[in-house]
PDB file of C-alpha atoms in Angstrom:
ATOM      1  CA  MET A   7      25.771  -4.046 -13.098  1.00 58.00           C
ATOM      2  CA  LYS A   8      27.668  -5.081  -9.958  1.00 64.00           C
ATOM      3  CA  LYS A   9      27.487  -1.543  -8.609  1.00 70.00           C
ATOM      4  CA  ASN A  10      23.700  -1.590  -9.081  1.00 77.00           C
ATOM      5  CA  ILE A  11      23.321  -4.819  -7.137  1.00 82.00           C
ATOM      6  CA  ILE A  12      25.309  -3.325  -4.264  1.00 84.00           C
ATOM      7  CA  THR A  13      23.185  -0.144  -4.151  1.00 83.00           C
ATOM      8  CA  ASN A  14      20.038  -2.283  -4.207  1.00 84.00           C
ATOM      9  CA  LEU A  15      21.315  -4.365  -1.319  1.00 86.00           C
ATOM     10  CA  ILE A  16      22.134  -1.180   0.602  1.00 87.00           C
ATOM     11  CA  ILE A  17      18.592   0.109   0.028  1.00 86.00           C
ATOM     12  CA  ILE A  18      17.091  -3.177   1.207  1.00 88.00           C
ATOM     13  CA  LEU A  19      19.325  -3.214   4.286  1.00 89.00           C
ATOM     14  CA  ILE A  20      18.356   0.353   5.214  1.00 89.00           C
ATOM     15  CA  PHE A  21      14.655  -0.507   5.033  1.00 88.00           C
ATOM     16  CA  LEU A  22      15.158  -3.730   6.994  1.00 89.00           C
ATOM     17  CA  PHE A  23      17.005  -1.734   9.662  1.00 89.00           C
ATOM     18  CA  ILE A  24      14.089   0.719   9.943  1.00 88.00           C
ATOM     19  CA  ALA A  25      11.669  -2.221  10.150  1.00 86.00           C
ATOM     20  CA  PHE A  26      13.816  -3.767  12.893  1.00 86.00           C
ATOM     21  CA  ILE A  27      13.768  -0.533  14.912  1.00 85.00           C
ATOM     22  CA  PHE A  28       9.951  -0.449  14.743  1.00 82.00           C
ATOM     23  CA  PHE A  29       9.899  -4.117  15.725  1.00 81.00           C
ATOM     24  CA  LEU A  30      12.044  -3.439  18.801  1.00 80.00           C
ATOM     25  CA  LEU A  31       9.732  -0.592  19.840  1.00 77.00           C
ATOM     26  CA  ASN A  32       6.802  -3.021  20.033  1.00 68.00           C
ATOM     27  CA  LYS A  33       7.663  -5.851  22.402  1.00 58.00           C
ATOM     28  CA  ARG A  34       4.932  -8.401  22.899  1.00 55.00           C
ATOM     29  CA  ASN A  35       3.833  -9.996  26.177  1.00 53.00           C
ATOM     30  CA  PRO A  36       0.914 -12.362  26.688  1.00 56.00           C
ATOM     31  CA  GLY A  37      -2.116 -10.074  26.794  1.00 59.00           C
ATOM     32  CA  GLU A  38      -4.801  -9.976  29.417  1.00 76.00           C
ATOM     33  CA  LYS A  39      -7.554  -7.570  28.397  1.00 82.00           C
ATOM     34  CA  VAL A  40      -9.412  -6.972  25.153  1.00 87.00           C
ATOM     35  CA  TYR A  41     -10.093  -3.311  24.402  1.00 88.00           C
ATOM     36  CA  VAL A  42     -12.686  -2.253  21.836  1.00 89.00           C
ATOM     37  CA  TYR A  43     -12.380   1.176  20.262  1.00 89.00           C
ATOM     38  CA  VAL A  44     -14.829   2.802  17.843  1.00 88.00           C
ATOM     39  CA  ASP A  45     -13.695   6.036  16.174  1.00 86.00           C
ATOM     40  CA  GLY A  46     -10.919   6.398  18.756  1.00 84.00           C
ATOM     41  CA  GLU A  47     -13.268   6.030  21.750  1.00 85.00           C
ATOM     42  CA  CYS A  48     -13.050   3.078  24.143  1.00 85.00           C
ATOM     43  CA  LYS A  49     -16.371   1.210  23.988  1.00 84.00           C
ATOM     44  CA  GLY A  50     -15.574  -1.707  26.261  1.00 84.00           C
ATOM     45  CA  VAL A  51     -12.971  -3.832  28.060  1.00 86.00           C
ATOM     46  CA  TYR A  52     -13.302  -7.613  28.221  1.00 86.00           C
ATOM     47  CA  SER A  53     -11.214 -10.330  29.813  1.00 82.00           C
ATOM     48  CA  LEU A  54      -9.348 -12.679  27.481  1.00 81.00           C
ATOM     49  CA  SER A  55      -9.825 -15.698  29.738  1.00 79.00           C
ATOM     50  CA  GLU A  56     -13.631 -15.469  29.703  1.00 79.00           C
ATOM     51  CA  ASP A  57     -15.356 -16.997  26.641  1.00 82.00           C
ATOM     52  CA  ARG A  58     -18.081 -14.769  25.217  1.00 84.00           C
ATOM     53  CA  GLU A  59     -19.619 -13.214  22.134  1.00 87.00           C
ATOM     54  CA  VAL A  60     -19.902  -9.429  21.902  1.00 86.00           C
ATOM     55  CA  ASP A  61     -22.089  -7.403  19.539  1.00 87.00           C
ATOM     56  CA  ILE A  62     -20.427  -4.122  18.607  1.00 86.00           C
ATOM     57  CA  LYS A  63     -22.982  -1.737  17.182  1.00 86.00           C
ATOM     58  CA  SER A  64     -22.120   1.831  16.267  1.00 86.00           C
ATOM     59  CA  LEU A  65     -23.007   4.612  13.867  1.00 87.00           C
ATOM     60  CA  TYR A  66     -20.585   3.133  11.386  1.00 86.00           C
ATOM     61  CA  GLY A  67     -21.700  -0.488  11.361  1.00 87.00           C
ATOM     62  CA  HIS A  68     -22.192  -3.772  13.189  1.00 89.00           C
ATOM     63  CA  ASN A  69     -19.498  -6.324  14.066  1.00 88.00           C
ATOM     64  CA  VAL A  70     -19.645  -9.517  16.131  1.00 90.00           C
ATOM     65  CA  MET A  71     -16.504 -10.242  18.157  1.00 89.00           C
ATOM     66  CA  VAL A  72     -15.862 -13.700  19.642  1.00 89.00           C
ATOM     67  CA  ILE A  73     -13.515 -14.405  22.574  1.00 88.00           C
ATOM     68  CA  LYS A  74     -12.712 -18.096  22.936  1.00 84.00           C
ATOM     69  CA  ASN A  75      -9.839 -20.017  24.625  1.00 80.00           C
ATOM     70  CA  GLY A  76      -7.762 -16.864  24.914  1.00 80.00           C
ATOM     71  CA  PHE A  77      -8.182 -15.973  21.235  1.00 86.00           C
ATOM     72  CA  VAL A  78     -10.183 -13.108  19.734  1.00 88.00           C
ATOM     73  CA  ASN A  79     -11.627 -12.936  16.252  1.00 87.00           C
ATOM     74  CA  VAL A  80     -14.395 -11.152  14.392  1.00 89.00           C
ATOM     75  CA  LYS A  81     -17.144 -13.567  13.386  1.00 88.00           C
ATOM     76  CA  SER A  82     -19.138 -11.301  11.135  1.00 88.00           C
ATOM     77  CA  SER A  83     -19.215  -7.734   9.944  1.00 88.00           C
ATOM     78  CA  ASP A  84     -21.420  -5.654   7.687  1.00 88.00           C
ATOM     79  CA  CYS A  85     -18.451  -3.837   6.162  1.00 85.00           C
ATOM     80  CA  LYS A  86     -17.558  -4.017   2.491  1.00 83.00           C
ATOM     81  CA  ASN A  87     -14.046  -5.431   2.427  1.00 82.00           C
ATOM     82  CA  GLN A  88     -14.358  -8.073   5.199  1.00 85.00           C
ATOM     83  CA  ILE A  89     -10.681  -7.708   6.094  1.00 86.00           C
ATOM     84  CA  CYS A  90     -11.539  -7.917   9.810  1.00 85.00           C
ATOM     85  CA  VAL A  91     -13.419 -11.203   9.347  1.00 88.00           C
ATOM     86  CA  ASN A  92     -10.581 -12.769   7.350  1.00 87.00           C
ATOM     87  CA  HIS A  93      -7.957 -11.598   9.847  1.00 87.00           C
ATOM     88  CA  LYS A  94      -6.289 -14.376  11.847  1.00 85.00           C
ATOM     89  CA  LYS A  95      -7.175 -14.883  15.517  1.00 86.00           C
ATOM     90  CA  ILE A  96      -5.252 -12.670  17.929  1.00 87.00           C
ATOM     91  CA  SER A  97      -4.043 -13.574  21.399  1.00 82.00           C
ATOM     92  CA  LYS A  98      -0.850 -11.658  22.208  1.00 80.00           C
ATOM     93  CA  ASN A  99      -0.242  -8.251  23.698  1.00 77.00           C
ATOM     94  CA  ASN A 100      -0.540  -5.360  21.224  1.00 79.00           C
ATOM     95  CA  GLU A 101      -2.110  -7.521  18.514  1.00 83.00           C
ATOM     96  CA  GLN A 102      -5.064  -5.892  16.797  1.00 86.00           C
ATOM     97  CA  ILE A 103      -7.998  -6.523  14.515  1.00 89.00           C
ATOM     98  CA  ILE A 104      -9.029  -3.430  12.635  1.00 88.00           C
ATOM     99  CA  CYS A 105     -12.144  -2.730  10.586  1.00 88.00           C
ATOM    100  CA  ILE A 106     -11.575   0.554   8.826  1.00 87.00           C
ATOM    101  CA  PRO A 107     -15.033   0.996   7.207  1.00 87.00           C
ATOM    102  CA  ASN A 108     -16.639   0.634  10.673  1.00 87.00           C
ATOM    103  CA  LYS A 109     -13.824   2.591  12.409  1.00 88.00           C
ATOM    104  CA  LEU A 110     -13.348  -0.326  14.787  1.00 89.00           C
ATOM    105  CA  VAL A 111     -10.132  -1.312  16.568  1.00 89.00           C
ATOM    106  CA  ILE A 112      -9.947  -4.410  18.758  1.00 89.00           C
ATOM    107  CA  VAL A 113      -6.677  -4.526  20.680  1.00 87.00           C
ATOM    108  CA  ILE A 114      -5.197  -6.763  23.365  1.00 85.00           C
ATOM    109  CA  LYS A 115      -3.261  -5.052  26.141  1.00 80.00           C
ATOM    110  CA  SER A 116      -1.689  -6.222  29.379  1.00 71.00           C
ATOM    111  CA  LYS A 117      -2.929  -4.533  32.565  1.00 60.00           C
ATOM    112  CA  LYS A 118       0.225  -2.505  33.200  1.00 54.00           C
ATOM    113  CA  GLU A 119       0.339  -0.938  29.753  1.00 50.00           C
ATOM    114  CA  ALA A 120      -3.345  -0.151  29.824  1.00 47.00           C
ATOM    115  CA  GLU A 121      -2.885   1.816  33.060  1.00 46.00           C
ATOM    116  CA  VAL A 122       0.001   3.758  31.572  1.00 47.00           C
ATOM    117  CA  ASP A 123      -2.130   4.505  28.529  1.00 47.00           C
ATOM    118  CA  ASP A 124      -5.000   5.745  30.682  1.00 46.00           C
ATOM    119  CA  VAL A 125      -2.692   8.128  32.503  1.00 43.00           C
ATOM    120  CA  ALA A 126      -1.153   9.351  29.285  1.00 43.00           C
ATOM    121  CA  GLY A 127      -4.440   9.596  27.423  1.00 37.00           C
TER     122      GLY A 127
ATOM    123  CA  MET B1336       6.294  23.164 -46.763  1.00 39.00           C
ATOM    124  CA  MET B1337       8.611  23.187 -43.810  1.00 43.00           C
ATOM    125  CA  LEU B1338       5.851  24.430 -41.584  1.00 45.00           C
ATOM    126  CA  GLN B1339       3.496  21.748 -42.788  1.00 49.00           C
ATOM    127  CA  ASP B1340       6.020  19.004 -42.034  1.00 50.00           C
ATOM    128  CA  GLU B1341       6.526  20.312 -38.547  1.00 53.00           C
ATOM    129  CA  ASN B1342       2.808  20.445 -37.957  1.00 56.00           C
ATOM    130  CA  LEU B1343       2.474  16.880 -39.188  1.00 58.00           C
ATOM    131  CA  SER B1344       5.200  15.585 -36.915  1.00 68.00           C
ATOM    132  CA  SER B1345       3.843  17.411 -33.872  1.00 73.00           C
ATOM    133  CA  MET B1346       0.432  15.933 -34.564  1.00 75.00           C
ATOM    134  CA  GLN B1347       2.002  12.514 -34.915  1.00 74.00           C
ATOM    135  CA  ASN B1348       3.705  13.080 -31.609  1.00 74.00           C
ATOM    136  CA  LYS B1349       0.397  13.914 -30.031  1.00 80.00           C
ATOM    137  CA  ILE B1350      -1.248  10.819 -31.478  1.00 82.00           C
ATOM    138  CA  HIS B1351       1.628   8.630 -30.314  1.00 77.00           C
ATOM    139  CA  ARG B1352       1.485  10.137 -26.881  1.00 79.00           C
ATOM    140  CA  ILE B1353      -2.275   9.670 -26.560  1.00 85.00           C
ATOM    141  CA  THR B1354      -2.041   6.080 -27.785  1.00 86.00           C
ATOM    142  CA  TYR B1355       0.776   5.145 -25.446  1.00 82.00           C
ATOM    143  CA  MET B1356      -0.923   6.840 -22.514  1.00 86.00           C
ATOM    144  CA  GLY B1357      -4.127   4.938 -23.215  1.00 90.00           C
ATOM    145  CA  MET B1358      -2.233   1.673 -23.446  1.00 89.00           C
ATOM    146  CA  PHE B1359      -0.426   2.263 -20.198  1.00 89.00           C
ATOM    147  CA  ILE B1360      -3.574   3.339 -18.356  1.00 92.00           C
ATOM    148  CA  SER B1361      -5.435   0.233 -19.513  1.00 93.00           C
ATOM    149  CA  LEU B1362      -2.412  -1.865 -18.520  1.00 90.00           C
ATOM    150  CA  ALA B1363      -2.441  -0.302 -15.061  1.00 91.00           C
ATOM    151  CA  ILE B1364      -6.190  -0.881 -14.649  1.00 92.00           C
ATOM    152  CA  ALA B1365      -5.914  -4.503 -15.807  1.00 92.00           C
ATOM    153  CA  LEU B1366      -3.056  -5.095 -13.375  1.00 90.00           C
ATOM    154  CA  SER B1367      -4.932  -3.611 -10.431  1.00 87.00           C
ATOM    155  CA  TYR B1368      -7.958  -5.719 -11.296  1.00 87.00           C
ATOM    156  CA  ILE B1369      -5.796  -8.880 -11.334  1.00 88.00           C
ATOM    157  CA  GLU B1370      -4.466  -7.811  -7.951  1.00 84.00           C
ATOM    158  CA  TYR B1371      -7.983  -7.315  -6.638  1.00 81.00           C
ATOM    159  CA  LEU B1372      -8.751 -10.942  -7.559  1.00 82.00           C
ATOM    160  CA  ILE B1373      -5.916 -12.219  -5.361  1.00 76.00           C
ATOM    161  CA  PRO B1374      -7.257 -12.378  -1.804  1.00 67.00           C
ATOM    162  CA  PHE B1375      -4.442 -11.718   0.640  1.00 66.00           C
ATOM    163  CA  ASN B1376      -5.297  -9.717   3.720  1.00 63.00           C
ATOM    164  CA  TYR B1377      -2.952  -8.841   6.475  1.00 64.00           C
ATOM    165  CA  GLY B1378      -2.901  -5.627   8.410  1.00 62.00           C
ATOM    166  CA  PRO B1379      -5.427  -2.811   8.433  1.00 62.00           C
ATOM    167  CA  THR B1380      -5.073  -1.728   4.819  1.00 64.00           C
ATOM    168  CA  GLY B1381      -4.660  -5.195   3.352  1.00 65.00           C
ATOM    169  CA  THR B1382      -1.331  -6.119   1.846  1.00 69.00           C
ATOM    170  CA  LYS B1383      -1.003  -6.051  -1.915  1.00 73.00           C
ATOM    171  CA  ILE B1384       1.746  -6.844  -4.405  1.00 76.00           C
ATOM    172  CA  GLY B1385       1.269  -3.499  -6.101  1.00 79.00           C
ATOM    173  CA  LEU B1386       1.248  -4.902  -9.633  1.00 85.00           C
ATOM    174  CA  ALA B1387      -0.061  -1.588 -10.978  1.00 86.00           C
ATOM    175  CA  ASN B1388       3.266  -0.105  -9.969  1.00 88.00           C
ATOM    176  CA  ILE B1389       4.722  -1.974 -12.976  1.00 90.00           C
ATOM    177  CA  ALA B1390       2.842   0.351 -15.311  1.00 89.00           C
ATOM    178  CA  VAL B1391       3.930   3.412 -13.348  1.00 90.00           C
ATOM    179  CA  ILE B1392       7.603   2.420 -13.310  1.00 89.00           C
ATOM    180  CA  LEU B1393       7.549   1.555 -17.008  1.00 87.00           C
ATOM    181  CA  SER B1394       6.031   4.930 -17.825  1.00 86.00           C
ATOM    182  CA  ILE B1395       8.615   6.711 -15.669  1.00 86.00           C
ATOM    183  CA  TYR B1396      11.386   5.031 -17.624  1.00 84.00           C
ATOM    184  CA  VAL B1397       9.801   5.184 -21.070  1.00 80.00           C
ATOM    185  CA  PHE B1398       8.195   8.639 -21.114  1.00 78.00           C
ATOM    186  CA  LYS B1399       8.940  11.816 -19.262  1.00 78.00           C
ATOM    187  CA  GLU B1400       8.729  11.123 -15.554  1.00 80.00           C
ATOM    188  CA  TYR B1401       5.543  13.052 -14.771  1.00 84.00           C
ATOM    189  CA  TYR B1402       3.522  10.770 -17.054  1.00 86.00           C
ATOM    190  CA  GLY B1403       3.821   8.180 -14.274  1.00 87.00           C
ATOM    191  CA  ILE B1404       1.734  10.176 -11.815  1.00 91.00           C
ATOM    192  CA  ILE B1405      -0.876  11.083 -14.452  1.00 91.00           C
ATOM    193  CA  ILE B1406      -1.305   7.420 -15.368  1.00 91.00           C
ATOM    194  CA  ASN B1407      -1.464   6.382 -11.730  1.00 91.00           C
ATOM    195  CA  LEU B1408      -3.999   9.056 -10.753  1.00 93.00           C
ATOM    196  CA  ILE B1409      -6.285   8.124 -13.655  1.00 93.00           C
ATOM    197  CA  ARG B1410      -5.985   4.450 -12.705  1.00 92.00           C
ATOM    198  CA  ILE B1411      -6.826   5.159  -9.060  1.00 91.00           C
ATOM    199  CA  PHE B1412      -9.865   7.217 -10.006  1.00 93.00           C
ATOM    200  CA  ILE B1413     -11.183   4.614 -12.457  1.00 92.00           C
ATOM    201  CA  MET B1414     -10.644   1.816  -9.931  1.00 89.00           C
ATOM    202  CA  PHE B1415     -12.588   3.927  -7.423  1.00 90.00           C
ATOM    203  CA  LEU B1416     -15.463   4.147  -9.914  1.00 91.00           C
ATOM    204  CA  PHE B1417     -15.345   0.354 -10.365  1.00 87.00           C
ATOM    205  CA  MET B1418     -15.065  -0.651  -6.715  1.00 81.00           C
ATOM    206  CA  GLY B1419     -16.707   2.279  -4.960  1.00 77.00           C
ATOM    207  CA  ASN B1420     -14.591   1.862  -1.844  1.00 79.00           C
ATOM    208  CA  VAL B1421     -13.763   5.297  -0.400  1.00 84.00           C
ATOM    209  CA  TYR B1422     -11.152   4.004   2.023  1.00 82.00           C
ATOM    210  CA  SER B1423      -9.150   2.031  -0.499  1.00 81.00           C
ATOM    211  CA  PHE B1424      -9.380   5.110  -2.758  1.00 88.00           C
ATOM    212  CA  MET B1425      -7.818   7.251  -0.030  1.00 88.00           C
ATOM    213  CA  PHE B1426      -5.131   4.662   0.641  1.00 86.00           C
ATOM    214  CA  SER B1427      -4.169   4.234  -2.995  1.00 86.00           C
ATOM    215  CA  LEU B1428      -4.181   7.991  -3.535  1.00 91.00           C
ATOM    216  CA  ALA B1429      -1.799   8.602  -0.635  1.00 91.00           C
ATOM    217  CA  GLY B1430       0.353   5.604  -1.504  1.00 90.00           C
ATOM    218  CA  GLY B1431       0.451   6.504  -5.185  1.00 91.00           C
ATOM    219  CA  ILE B1432       1.449  10.134  -4.721  1.00 93.00           C
ATOM    220  CA  VAL B1433       4.039   9.541  -1.989  1.00 94.00           C
ATOM    221  CA  SER B1434       5.630   6.545  -3.690  1.00 92.00           C
ATOM    222  CA  PHE B1435       5.790   8.422  -7.002  1.00 93.00           C
ATOM    223  CA  LEU B1436       7.547  11.425  -5.446  1.00 93.00           C
ATOM    224  CA  VAL B1437      10.054   9.211  -3.635  1.00 93.00           C
ATOM    225  CA  MET B1438      10.708   7.136  -6.755  1.00 91.00           C
ATOM    226  CA  LEU B1439      11.294  10.356  -8.705  1.00 91.00           C
ATOM    227  CA  ILE B1440      13.844  11.602  -6.157  1.00 92.00           C
ATOM    228  CA  VAL B1441      15.627   8.240  -6.038  1.00 90.00           C
ATOM    229  CA  LYS B1442      15.719   8.005  -9.828  1.00 88.00           C
ATOM    230  CA  LYS B1443      17.048  11.555 -10.211  1.00 88.00           C
ATOM    231  CA  THR B1444      20.086  10.710  -8.065  1.00 87.00           C
ATOM    232  CA  GLY B1445      21.154   8.509 -10.982  1.00 80.00           C
ATOM    233  CA  LYS B1446      22.858   5.962  -8.764  1.00 81.00           C
ATOM    234  CA  VAL B1447      19.940   3.577  -8.456  1.00 84.00           C
ATOM    235  CA  ASP B1448      18.631   1.241 -11.163  1.00 86.00           C
ATOM    236  CA  ILE B1449      15.037   0.179 -11.836  1.00 88.00           C
ATOM    237  CA  MET B1450      15.102  -2.444  -9.066  1.00 89.00           C
ATOM    238  CA  GLY B1451      16.106   0.041  -6.362  1.00 90.00           C
ATOM    239  CA  VAL B1452      13.500   2.519  -7.586  1.00 91.00           C
ATOM    240  CA  SER B1453      10.728  -0.056  -7.406  1.00 92.00           C
ATOM    241  CA  ILE B1454      11.791  -1.231  -3.931  1.00 92.00           C
ATOM    242  CA  THR B1455      11.703   2.302  -2.491  1.00 92.00           C
ATOM    243  CA  GLY B1456       8.397   2.872  -4.267  1.00 92.00           C
ATOM    244  CA  GLY B1457       6.879  -0.281  -2.781  1.00 92.00           C
ATOM    245  CA  VAL B1458       8.052   0.519   0.743  1.00 92.00           C
ATOM    246  CA  PHE B1459       6.853   4.127   0.695  1.00 93.00           C
ATOM    247  CA  HIS B1460       3.527   3.079  -0.828  1.00 91.00           C
ATOM    248  CA  ASN B1461       2.862   0.847   2.178  1.00 89.00           C
ATOM    249  CA  VAL B1462       4.170   3.378   4.703  1.00 90.00           C
ATOM    250  CA  ALA B1463       1.940   6.145   3.326  1.00 91.00           C
ATOM    251  CA  GLN B1464      -1.087   3.836   3.392  1.00 88.00           C
ATOM    252  CA  LEU B1465      -0.408   2.932   7.000  1.00 87.00           C
ATOM    253  CA  LEU B1466      -0.085   6.592   7.982  1.00 89.00           C
ATOM    254  CA  VAL B1467      -3.439   7.384   6.324  1.00 89.00           C
ATOM    255  CA  ALA B1468      -4.956   4.436   8.187  1.00 85.00           C
ATOM    256  CA  VAL B1469      -3.652   5.884  11.470  1.00 84.00           C
ATOM    257  CA  TYR B1470      -5.307   9.191  10.588  1.00 84.00           C
ATOM    258  CA  VAL B1471      -8.619   7.571   9.608  1.00 81.00           C
ATOM    259  CA  ILE B1472      -9.152   5.393  12.690  1.00 75.00           C
ATOM    260  CA  LYS B1473      -7.458   7.825  15.111  1.00 71.00           C
ATOM    261  CA  TYR B1474      -5.608   5.024  16.806  1.00 69.00           C
ATOM    262  CA  ASN B1475      -1.908   4.201  16.911  1.00 68.00           C
ATOM    263  CA  ILE B1476      -1.324   1.188  14.666  1.00 72.00           C
ATOM    264  CA  LEU B1477       2.291   1.892  13.786  1.00 74.00           C
ATOM    265  CA  PHE B1478       2.779  -1.548  15.278  1.00 75.00           C
ATOM    266  CA  TYR B1479       2.288  -2.872  11.740  1.00 80.00           C
ATOM    267  CA  MET B1480       5.170  -0.846  10.332  1.00 85.00           C
ATOM    268  CA  PRO B1481       7.794  -3.662  10.168  1.00 86.00           C
ATOM    269  CA  VAL B1482       5.400  -5.968   8.328  1.00 85.00           C
ATOM    270  CA  MET B1483       4.421  -3.236   5.886  1.00 86.00           C
ATOM    271  CA  ILE B1484       8.067  -2.353   5.188  1.00 89.00           C
ATOM    272  CA  ILE B1485       9.052  -5.986   4.598  1.00 89.00           C
ATOM    273  CA  THR B1486       6.081  -6.667   2.305  1.00 88.00           C
ATOM    274  CA  GLY B1487       6.985  -3.440   0.503  1.00 90.00           C
ATOM    275  CA  ILE B1488      10.514  -4.728  -0.093  1.00 91.00           C
ATOM    276  CA  ILE B1489       9.264  -8.094  -1.372  1.00 90.00           C
ATOM    277  CA  SER B1490       6.660  -6.561  -3.669  1.00 90.00           C
ATOM    278  CA  GLY B1491       9.241  -4.029  -4.874  1.00 92.00           C
ATOM    279  CA  ILE B1492      11.592  -6.843  -5.853  1.00 92.00           C
ATOM    280  CA  ILE B1493       8.807  -8.649  -7.744  1.00 91.00           C
ATOM    281  CA  VAL B1494       7.704  -5.483  -9.530  1.00 92.00           C
ATOM    282  CA  GLY B1495      11.317  -4.512 -10.299  1.00 91.00           C
ATOM    283  CA  LEU B1496      12.099  -7.915 -11.818  1.00 91.00           C
ATOM    284  CA  ILE B1497       8.983  -7.855 -13.996  1.00 91.00           C
ATOM    285  CA  SER B1498       9.432  -4.292 -15.243  1.00 89.00           C
ATOM    286  CA  ASN B1499      13.148  -4.816 -15.888  1.00 88.00           C
ATOM    287  CA  THR B1500      12.351  -7.887 -17.987  1.00 89.00           C
ATOM    288  CA  VAL B1501       9.601  -6.069 -19.880  1.00 87.00           C
ATOM    289  CA  LEU B1502      11.901  -3.141 -20.657  1.00 84.00           C
ATOM    290  CA  LYS B1503      14.597  -5.488 -21.937  1.00 82.00           C
ATOM    291  CA  ILE B1504      12.326  -7.706 -24.046  1.00 82.00           C
ATOM    292  CA  PHE B1505      10.437  -4.921 -25.780  1.00 73.00           C
ATOM    293  CA  GLY B1506      13.285  -2.418 -25.875  1.00 69.00           C
ATOM    294  CA  LEU B1507      10.653   0.187 -25.125  1.00 62.00           C
ATOM    295  CA  VAL B1508      13.038   3.007 -24.231  1.00 60.00           C
ATOM    296  CA  LYS B1509      15.081   2.614 -27.372  1.00 59.00           C
ATOM    297  CA  ARG B1510      12.075   2.482 -29.654  1.00 57.00           C
ATOM    298  CA  TRP B1511      10.585   5.522 -27.992  1.00 56.00           C
ATOM    299  CA  LYS B1512      13.775   7.559 -28.376  1.00 55.00           C
ATOM    300  CA  ASN B1513      14.297   6.490 -32.006  1.00 54.00           C
ATOM    301  CA  ASP B1514      10.858   7.776 -32.880  1.00 52.00           C
ATOM    302  CA  ARG B1515      11.779  11.100 -31.255  1.00 49.00           C
ATOM    303  CA  ILE B1516       8.446  11.278 -29.509  1.00 45.00           C
ATOM    304  CA  TYR B1517       9.564  12.993 -26.392  1.00 42.00           C
TER     305      TYR B1517
END
């Protein structure tokens, strides 16, 4: 029994270590720009500091994104599971709201990283 | 006479097997429906406790191992018919198959008990789902990996505790082996 507990703890520690490595790979800074991707294509770039409402219409569906006080959230969506609408507001670099049925990704990036991504992409 | 007896017992075996399989499949479906009623969304695929994994782990320990994947595949397909959500079908299919294979490997080493098996199963279920999500939306969301791994560990502990308790209370393994229905 004791041996089992130790092996379980080892398993948990290994997984936590892997999780920690992934966490270190994604450092967060305060974000500046909101990027909207549909099916992997960039459909628009908006400033976080400017309050506005954006309609995102595509082949896959219709979402309404709201930018307010430096926070982004999805107000409404015609998708089935509504995960994107229930998602908490995002404000930091690399945070994302994703709507899989509509193939939509909303992501916050700082300017520097975005430039690097453009070069790489 | 001898032949007849053997035929009878093999038929009994078949009946037992069909009955137990049916029970476990309905258990798995009931558990995934209960899970569906609990709204808890974080991350692109939605984070779940993976209660249906209880049925899979129990069947791995009670029957021959491959019964687990049969039960899980039938459950996933029936849940797809109920809910009609293609994406969650793809996620559960990937998660189910990958987590089953990993659980099988971990169990075969013989050094890990039911708790360790369910933790690895939970973690790999979430990891596989996330990888399918990356493929579907064609965008790098591996950012969610730490959260998915940690929720996998927590759900694995919950599932492991429950299935361990169930095995102990009902003495399922013992009863199964005494009946020689293997």
